[in-house]
Coordinates of C-alpha atoms and ligand atoms in Angstrom, one line a residue:
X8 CA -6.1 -23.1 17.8
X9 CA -8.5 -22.2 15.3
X10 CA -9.0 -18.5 14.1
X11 CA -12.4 -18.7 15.3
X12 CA -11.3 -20.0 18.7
X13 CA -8.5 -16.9 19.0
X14 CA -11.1 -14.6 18.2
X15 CA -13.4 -16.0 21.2
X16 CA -10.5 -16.2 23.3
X17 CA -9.5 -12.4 22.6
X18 CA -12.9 -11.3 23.0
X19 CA -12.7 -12.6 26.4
X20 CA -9.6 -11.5 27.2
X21 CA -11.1 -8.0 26.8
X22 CA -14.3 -8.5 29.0
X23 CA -11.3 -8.1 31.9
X24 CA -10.4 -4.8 30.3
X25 CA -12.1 -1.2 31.8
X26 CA -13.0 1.3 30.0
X27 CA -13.8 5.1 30.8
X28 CA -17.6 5.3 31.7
X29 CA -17.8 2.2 33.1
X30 CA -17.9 -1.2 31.6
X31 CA -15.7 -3.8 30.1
X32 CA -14.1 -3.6 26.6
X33 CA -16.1 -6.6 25.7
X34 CA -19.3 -5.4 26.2
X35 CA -18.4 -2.2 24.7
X36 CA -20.7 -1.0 21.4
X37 CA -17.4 0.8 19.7
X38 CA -15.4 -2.7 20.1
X39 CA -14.9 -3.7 16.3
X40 CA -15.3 -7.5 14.9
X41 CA -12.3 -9.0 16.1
X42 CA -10.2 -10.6 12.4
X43 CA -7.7 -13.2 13.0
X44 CA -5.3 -14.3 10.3
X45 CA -2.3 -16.6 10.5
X46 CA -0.1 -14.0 11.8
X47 CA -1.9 -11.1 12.9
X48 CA -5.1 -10.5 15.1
X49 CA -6.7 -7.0 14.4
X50 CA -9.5 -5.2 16.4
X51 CA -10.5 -1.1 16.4
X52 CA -11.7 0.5 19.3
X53 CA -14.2 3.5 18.1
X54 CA -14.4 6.7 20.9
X55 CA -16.2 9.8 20.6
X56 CA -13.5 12.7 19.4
X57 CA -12.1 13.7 22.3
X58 CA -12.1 10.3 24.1
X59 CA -8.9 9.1 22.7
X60 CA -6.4 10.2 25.8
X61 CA -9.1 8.5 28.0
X62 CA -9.2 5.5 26.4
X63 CA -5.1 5.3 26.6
X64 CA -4.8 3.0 29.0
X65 CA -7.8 1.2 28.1
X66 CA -6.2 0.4 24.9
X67 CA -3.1 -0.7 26.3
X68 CA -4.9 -2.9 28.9
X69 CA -6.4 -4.7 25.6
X70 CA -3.2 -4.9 24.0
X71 CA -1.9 -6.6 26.6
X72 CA -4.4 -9.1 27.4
X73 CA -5.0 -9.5 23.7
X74 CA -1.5 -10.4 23.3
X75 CA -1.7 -13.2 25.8
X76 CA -4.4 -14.9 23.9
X77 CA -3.2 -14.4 20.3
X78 CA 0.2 -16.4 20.9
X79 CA 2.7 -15.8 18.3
X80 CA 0.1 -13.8 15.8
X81 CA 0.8 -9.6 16.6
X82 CA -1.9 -8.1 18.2
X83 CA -2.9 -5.0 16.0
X84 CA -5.6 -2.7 18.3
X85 CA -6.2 0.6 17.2
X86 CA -8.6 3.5 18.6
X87 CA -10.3 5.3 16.0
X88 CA -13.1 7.9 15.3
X89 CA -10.8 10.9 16.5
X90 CA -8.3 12.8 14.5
X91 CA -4.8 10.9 14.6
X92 CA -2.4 11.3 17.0
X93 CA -0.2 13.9 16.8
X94 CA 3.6 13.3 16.1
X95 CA 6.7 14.9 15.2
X96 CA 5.9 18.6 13.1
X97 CA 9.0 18.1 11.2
X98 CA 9.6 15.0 8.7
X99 CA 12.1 15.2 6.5
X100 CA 13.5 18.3 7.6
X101 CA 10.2 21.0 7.2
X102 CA 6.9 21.4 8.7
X103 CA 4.4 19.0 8.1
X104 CA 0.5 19.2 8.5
X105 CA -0.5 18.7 11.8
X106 CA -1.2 14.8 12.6
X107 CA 0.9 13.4 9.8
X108 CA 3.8 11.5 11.2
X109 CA 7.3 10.3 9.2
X110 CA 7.5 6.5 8.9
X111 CA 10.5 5.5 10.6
X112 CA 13.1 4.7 8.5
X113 CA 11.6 5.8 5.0
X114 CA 12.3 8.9 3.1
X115 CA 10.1 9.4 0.9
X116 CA 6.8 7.9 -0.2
X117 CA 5.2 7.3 -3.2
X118 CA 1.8 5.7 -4.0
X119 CA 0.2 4.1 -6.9
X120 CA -3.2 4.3 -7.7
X121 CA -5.8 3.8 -10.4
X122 CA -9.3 4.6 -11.0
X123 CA -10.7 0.7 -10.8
X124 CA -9.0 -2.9 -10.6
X125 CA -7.8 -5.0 -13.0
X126 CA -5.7 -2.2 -14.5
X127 CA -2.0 -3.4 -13.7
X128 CA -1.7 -1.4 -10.6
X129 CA 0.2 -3.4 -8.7
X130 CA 2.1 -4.8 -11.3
X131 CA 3.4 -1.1 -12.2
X132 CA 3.8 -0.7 -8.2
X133 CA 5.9 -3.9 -8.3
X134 CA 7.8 -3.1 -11.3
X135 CA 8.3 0.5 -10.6
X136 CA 9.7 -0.1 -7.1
X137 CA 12.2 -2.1 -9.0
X138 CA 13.1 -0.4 -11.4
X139 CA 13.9 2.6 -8.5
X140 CA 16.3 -0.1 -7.2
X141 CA 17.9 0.2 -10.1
X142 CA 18.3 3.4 -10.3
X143 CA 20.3 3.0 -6.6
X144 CA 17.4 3.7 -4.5
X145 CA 16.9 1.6 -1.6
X146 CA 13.2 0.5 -1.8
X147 CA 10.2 -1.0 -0.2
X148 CA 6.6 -2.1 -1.1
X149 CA 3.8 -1.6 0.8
X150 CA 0.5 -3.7 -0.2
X151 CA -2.1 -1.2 1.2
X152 CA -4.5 -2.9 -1.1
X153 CA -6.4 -4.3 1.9
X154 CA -9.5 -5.8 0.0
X155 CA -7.1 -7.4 -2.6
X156 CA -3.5 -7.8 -1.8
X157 CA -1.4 -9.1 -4.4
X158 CA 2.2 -8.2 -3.6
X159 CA 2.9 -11.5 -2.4
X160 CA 1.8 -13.3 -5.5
X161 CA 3.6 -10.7 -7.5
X162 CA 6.9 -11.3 -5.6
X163 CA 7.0 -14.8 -4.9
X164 CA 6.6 -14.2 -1.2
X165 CA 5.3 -17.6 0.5
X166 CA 6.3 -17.0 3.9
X167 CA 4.2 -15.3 6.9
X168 CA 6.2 -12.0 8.0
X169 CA 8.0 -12.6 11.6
X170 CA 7.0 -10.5 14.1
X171 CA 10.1 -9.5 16.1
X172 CA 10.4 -9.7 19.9
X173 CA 9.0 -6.0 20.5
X174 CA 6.1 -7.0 18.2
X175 CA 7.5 -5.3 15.2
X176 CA 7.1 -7.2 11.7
X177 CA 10.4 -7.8 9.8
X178 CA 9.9 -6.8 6.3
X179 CA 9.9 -9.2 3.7
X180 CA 13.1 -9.5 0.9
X181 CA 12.3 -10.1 -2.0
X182 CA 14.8 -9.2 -5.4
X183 CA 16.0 -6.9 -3.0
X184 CA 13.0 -5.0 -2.4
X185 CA 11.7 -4.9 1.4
X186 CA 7.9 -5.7 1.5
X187 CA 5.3 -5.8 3.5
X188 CA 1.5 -7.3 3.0
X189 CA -1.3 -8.1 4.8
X190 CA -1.7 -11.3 1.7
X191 CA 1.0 -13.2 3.3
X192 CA -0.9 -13.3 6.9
X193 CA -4.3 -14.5 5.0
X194 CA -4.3 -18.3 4.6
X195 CA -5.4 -19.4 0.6
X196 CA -8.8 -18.7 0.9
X197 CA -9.6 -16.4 3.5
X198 CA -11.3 -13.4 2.4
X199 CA -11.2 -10.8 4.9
X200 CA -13.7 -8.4 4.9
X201 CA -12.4 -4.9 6.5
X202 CA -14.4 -2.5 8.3
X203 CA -13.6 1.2 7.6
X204 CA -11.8 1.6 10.7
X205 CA -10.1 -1.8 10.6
X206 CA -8.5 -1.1 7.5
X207 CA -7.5 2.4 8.1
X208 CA -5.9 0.8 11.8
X209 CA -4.6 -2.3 9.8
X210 CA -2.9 0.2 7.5
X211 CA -0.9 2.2 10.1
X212 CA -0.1 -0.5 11.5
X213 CA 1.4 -2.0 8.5
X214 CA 2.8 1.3 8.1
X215 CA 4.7 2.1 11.5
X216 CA 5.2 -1.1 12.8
X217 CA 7.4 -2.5 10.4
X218 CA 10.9 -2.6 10.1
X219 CA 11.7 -1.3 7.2
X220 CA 15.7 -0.4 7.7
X221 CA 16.6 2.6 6.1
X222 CA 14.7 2.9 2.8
X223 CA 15.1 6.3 0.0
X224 CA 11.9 5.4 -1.0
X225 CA 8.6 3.4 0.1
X226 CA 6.2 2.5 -2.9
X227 CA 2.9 2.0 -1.9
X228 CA 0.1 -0.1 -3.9
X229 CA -3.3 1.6 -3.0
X230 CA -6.5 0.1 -3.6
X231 CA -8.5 1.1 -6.8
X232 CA -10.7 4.5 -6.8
X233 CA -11.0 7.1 -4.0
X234 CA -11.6 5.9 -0.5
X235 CA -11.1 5.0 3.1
X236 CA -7.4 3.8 3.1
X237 CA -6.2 7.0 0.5
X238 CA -7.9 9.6 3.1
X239 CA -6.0 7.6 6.1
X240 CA -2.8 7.3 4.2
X241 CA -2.8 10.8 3.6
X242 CA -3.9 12.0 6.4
X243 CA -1.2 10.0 9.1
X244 CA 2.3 10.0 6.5
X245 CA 3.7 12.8 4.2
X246 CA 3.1 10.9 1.4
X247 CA 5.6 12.9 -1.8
X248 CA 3.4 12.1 -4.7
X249 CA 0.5 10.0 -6.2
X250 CA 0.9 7.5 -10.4
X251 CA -2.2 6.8 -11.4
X252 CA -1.8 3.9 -13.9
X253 CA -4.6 3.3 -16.1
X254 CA -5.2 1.0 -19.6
X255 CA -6.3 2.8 -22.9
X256 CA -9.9 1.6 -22.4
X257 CA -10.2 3.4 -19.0
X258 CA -8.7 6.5 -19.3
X259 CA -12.3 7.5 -19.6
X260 CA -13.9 5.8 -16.4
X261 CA -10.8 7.9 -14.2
X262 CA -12.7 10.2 -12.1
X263 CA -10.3 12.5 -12.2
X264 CA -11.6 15.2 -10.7
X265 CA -12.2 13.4 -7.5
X266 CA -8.8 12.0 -7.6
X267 CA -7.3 15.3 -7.5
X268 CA -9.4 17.0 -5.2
X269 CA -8.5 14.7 -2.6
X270 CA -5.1 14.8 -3.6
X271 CA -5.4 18.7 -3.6
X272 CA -7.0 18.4 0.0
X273 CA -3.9 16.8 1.6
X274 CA -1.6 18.5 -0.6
X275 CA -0.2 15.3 -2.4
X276 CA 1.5 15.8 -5.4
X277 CA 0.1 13.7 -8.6
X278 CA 3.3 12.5 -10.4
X279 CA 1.4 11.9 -13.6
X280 CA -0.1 9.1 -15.2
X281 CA 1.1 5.8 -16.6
X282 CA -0.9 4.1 -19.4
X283 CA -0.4 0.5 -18.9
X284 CA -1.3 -2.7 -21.9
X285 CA -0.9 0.6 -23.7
X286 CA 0.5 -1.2 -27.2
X287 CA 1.4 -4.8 -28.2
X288 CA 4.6 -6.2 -29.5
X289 CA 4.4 -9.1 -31.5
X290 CA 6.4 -11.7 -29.7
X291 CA 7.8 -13.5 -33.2
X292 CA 8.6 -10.3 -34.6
X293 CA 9.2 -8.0 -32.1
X294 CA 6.7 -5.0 -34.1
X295 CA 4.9 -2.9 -31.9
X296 CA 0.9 -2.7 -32.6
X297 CA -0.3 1.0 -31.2
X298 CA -3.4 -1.4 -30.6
X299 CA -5.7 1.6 -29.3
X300 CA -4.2 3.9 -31.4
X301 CA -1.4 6.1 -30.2
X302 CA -1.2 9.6 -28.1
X303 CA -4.3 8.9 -26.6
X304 CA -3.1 8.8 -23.1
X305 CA -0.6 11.6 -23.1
X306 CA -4.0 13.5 -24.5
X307 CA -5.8 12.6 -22.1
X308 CA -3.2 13.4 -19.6
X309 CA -3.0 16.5 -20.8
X310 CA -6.3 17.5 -20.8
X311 CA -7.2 16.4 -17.2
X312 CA -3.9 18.3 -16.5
X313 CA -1.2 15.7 -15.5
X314 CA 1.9 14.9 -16.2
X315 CA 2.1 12.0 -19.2
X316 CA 4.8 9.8 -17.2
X317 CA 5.0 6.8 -19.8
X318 CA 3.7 3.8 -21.6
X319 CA 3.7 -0.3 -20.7
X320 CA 3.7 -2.6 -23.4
X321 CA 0.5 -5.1 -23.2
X322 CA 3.2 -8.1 -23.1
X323 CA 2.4 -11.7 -22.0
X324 CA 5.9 -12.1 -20.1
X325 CA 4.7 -9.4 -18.0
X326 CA 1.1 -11.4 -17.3
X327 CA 3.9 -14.6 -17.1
X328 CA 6.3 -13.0 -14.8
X329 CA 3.8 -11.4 -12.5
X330 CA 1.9 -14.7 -12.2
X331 CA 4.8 -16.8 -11.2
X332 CA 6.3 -14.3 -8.7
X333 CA 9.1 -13.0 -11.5
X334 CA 8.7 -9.5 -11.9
X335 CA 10.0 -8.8 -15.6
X336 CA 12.1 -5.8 -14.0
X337 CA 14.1 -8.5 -11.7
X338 CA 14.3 -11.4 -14.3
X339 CA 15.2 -9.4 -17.4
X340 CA 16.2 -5.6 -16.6
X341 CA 17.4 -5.4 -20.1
X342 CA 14.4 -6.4 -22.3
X343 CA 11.8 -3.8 -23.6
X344 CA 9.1 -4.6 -20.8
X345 CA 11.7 -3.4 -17.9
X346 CA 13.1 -0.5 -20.2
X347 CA 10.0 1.0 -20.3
X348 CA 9.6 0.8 -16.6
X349 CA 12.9 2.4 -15.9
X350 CA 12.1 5.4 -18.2
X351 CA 9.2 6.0 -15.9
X352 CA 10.9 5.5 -12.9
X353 CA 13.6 7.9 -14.3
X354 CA 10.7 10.3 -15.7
X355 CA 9.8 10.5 -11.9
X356 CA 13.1 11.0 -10.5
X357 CA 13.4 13.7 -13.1
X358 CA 10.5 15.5 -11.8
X359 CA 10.9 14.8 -8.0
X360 CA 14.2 15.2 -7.6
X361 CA 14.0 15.8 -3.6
X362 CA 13.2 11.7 -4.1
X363 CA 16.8 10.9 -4.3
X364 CA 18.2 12.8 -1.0
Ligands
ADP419 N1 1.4 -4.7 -19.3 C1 0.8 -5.9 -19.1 N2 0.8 -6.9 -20.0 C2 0.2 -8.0 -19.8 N3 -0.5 -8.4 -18.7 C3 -0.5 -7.4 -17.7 C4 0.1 -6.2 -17.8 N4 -0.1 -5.5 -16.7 C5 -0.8 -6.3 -15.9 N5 -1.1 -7.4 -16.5 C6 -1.9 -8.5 -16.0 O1 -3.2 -8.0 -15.7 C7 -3.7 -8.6 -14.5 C8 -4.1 -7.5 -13.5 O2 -2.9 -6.8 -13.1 P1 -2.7 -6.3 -11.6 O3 -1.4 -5.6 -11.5 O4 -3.0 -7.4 -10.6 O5 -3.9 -5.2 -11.6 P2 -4.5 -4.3 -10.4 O6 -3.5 -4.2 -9.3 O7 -4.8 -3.0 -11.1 O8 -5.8 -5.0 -10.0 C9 -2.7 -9.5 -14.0 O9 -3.0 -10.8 -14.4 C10 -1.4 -9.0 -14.6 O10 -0.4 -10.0 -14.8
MG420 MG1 -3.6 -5.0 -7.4

């Protein structure tokens, strides 16, 4: 069947559904678009705050009937509007904040960010998960870049995930790495264009409902800037710090200030900053070219008050590797591209060094 048709067939599905009030979920005005991908069909359910132990079994009802339309693709339904659900108070053995829940399995967390696209975040993401496998970690990637996931490119991944009897996804392997992305459920061309709430729900679903094994460490590649996916992550997982990865050129165009007052808000740690295409090394002759001149982004770091964490040669094998799904850190962990993403990983480790229990 056709995406279009499963959508149809899910929206009726859900006209057999009750909700509090009165009503069918169909016909219901908080009922989100309904996206269908190749593996996954995603819907939000928006209730008033204080309506989410009501619409329980609502939600449930439109799981299951959902489920019977979508087939093989997981059903992904999430109520939003209201604070998350509360979980466990203790993650990783004190307190959290009220709300945030540990990801089973996983450790620690840490997320990469940048101020706008284009910037190498995910390549750093990519490479820096890596390069914490090499430093004994065990390590996943999650591609919480919802409006441009990439992971899959930059890994190789060509498969769809498989979603496990109990309607868990299996993780992907890739060099080692388990990873998880919501590209590998999009066909070629299909642009999906989230909602708020879809993405935040697509996100913990991604999240929690993937087995990730036992993993030290998750790395997760947020999307550029400040927005709806950071304030969700935050806000449902103890996430242990926050890179920010910039280029020399847009050191400037970091709103830094925002950054770190959301950061401040959840009480997320920033890790520091990573200045990526930062100088050039002549392939013939190996020289490096401080092409933007040098100490500008441990200056910079300074003066906006975070840690300078280390610097990423602008290198075409990196542009290479990343486009044919052979991360530099995986294909050659000795050459000067992957060294300099070790001595960040290490710089980290050095700092957080709670990451490795
Ligand atoms: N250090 C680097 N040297 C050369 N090319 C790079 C480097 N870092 C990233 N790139 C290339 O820049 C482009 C954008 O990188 P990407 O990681 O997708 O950025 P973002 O996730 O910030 O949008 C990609 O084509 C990537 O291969
Ligand atoms: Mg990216």
């Amino acid at each position: 069947m056709a995406d279009t048709e499963i959508a149809a067939a899910i929206k009726a599905a859900l006209a057999t559904v009750e909700i509090p009030g009165g009503g069918d979920l169909a016909g219901y005005a908080g009922l989100s678009e309904i996206i269908v991908t190749t593996s996954a069909a995603a819907f939000a359910i928006a209730v008033a705050p204080g309506m989410e132990a009501a619409f329980g079994p609502a939600r449930e009802a439109a799981q299951r009937a959902a489920q019977q339309a979508a087939g093989t693709r997981k059903v992904m339904v999430s109520l939003t509007g209201g604070k998350p659900p509360a979980g466990p108070t203790f993650s990783h053995g004190k307190p959290v904040a009220a709300g945030k829940t540990s990801v089973p399995g996983v450790k620690h967390i840490i997320a990469v960010g940048s101020g706008k696209g284009g910037v190498g975040k995910s390549t750093t993401a990519v490479n820096l998960a890596l390069a914490f496998a090499a430093e004994g970690l065990r390590v996943g990637i999650l591609d919480a870049d919802l409006y441009g996931p990439s992971i899959p490119k930059l890994l190789g991944i060509e498969d769809r995930p498989t979603i496990r009897e109990d309607g868990i996804f299996a993780a992907h392997q890739a060099f080692g790495l388990k990873a998880m992305s919501i590209g590998s459920m999009l066909t070629k061309d299909q642009a999906v264009v989230w909602r708020g709430p879809m993405a935040t729900s697509a996100l913990r679903q991604l999240l929690r409902e993937t087995d990730w094994g036992t993993l030290d460490l998750l790395v997760i590649d947020l999307p550029p800037g400040t927005g709806d996916i950071h304030i969700s992550l935050f806000q449902q997982a103890e996430v242990d710090g926050v890179v920010i990865v910039s280029t020399p050129q847009d050191l400037a165009l970091i709103d830094a200030k925002k950054a770190i007052d959301m950061l401040q808000r959840f009480a997320v740690p920033m890790l520091g900053l990573v200045e990526n295409m930062s100088y050039f090394i002549a392939p013939d002759t190996g020289t490096r070219y401080d092409i933007f001149g040098s100490g500008g982004a441990e200056r910079a770091a300074e003066a906006m008050n975070m840690p300078f964490l280390g610097a990423i040669p602008l290198v075409t094998s990196i542009r290479e590797g990343s486009d044919a799904g052979k991360p530099p850190m995986a294909t050659d962990p000795s050459g000067p591209e992957a060294q300099a993403f070790r001595a960040i990983a290490q710089r980290i480790l050095a700092s957080a060094a709670n990451l490795r229990n």
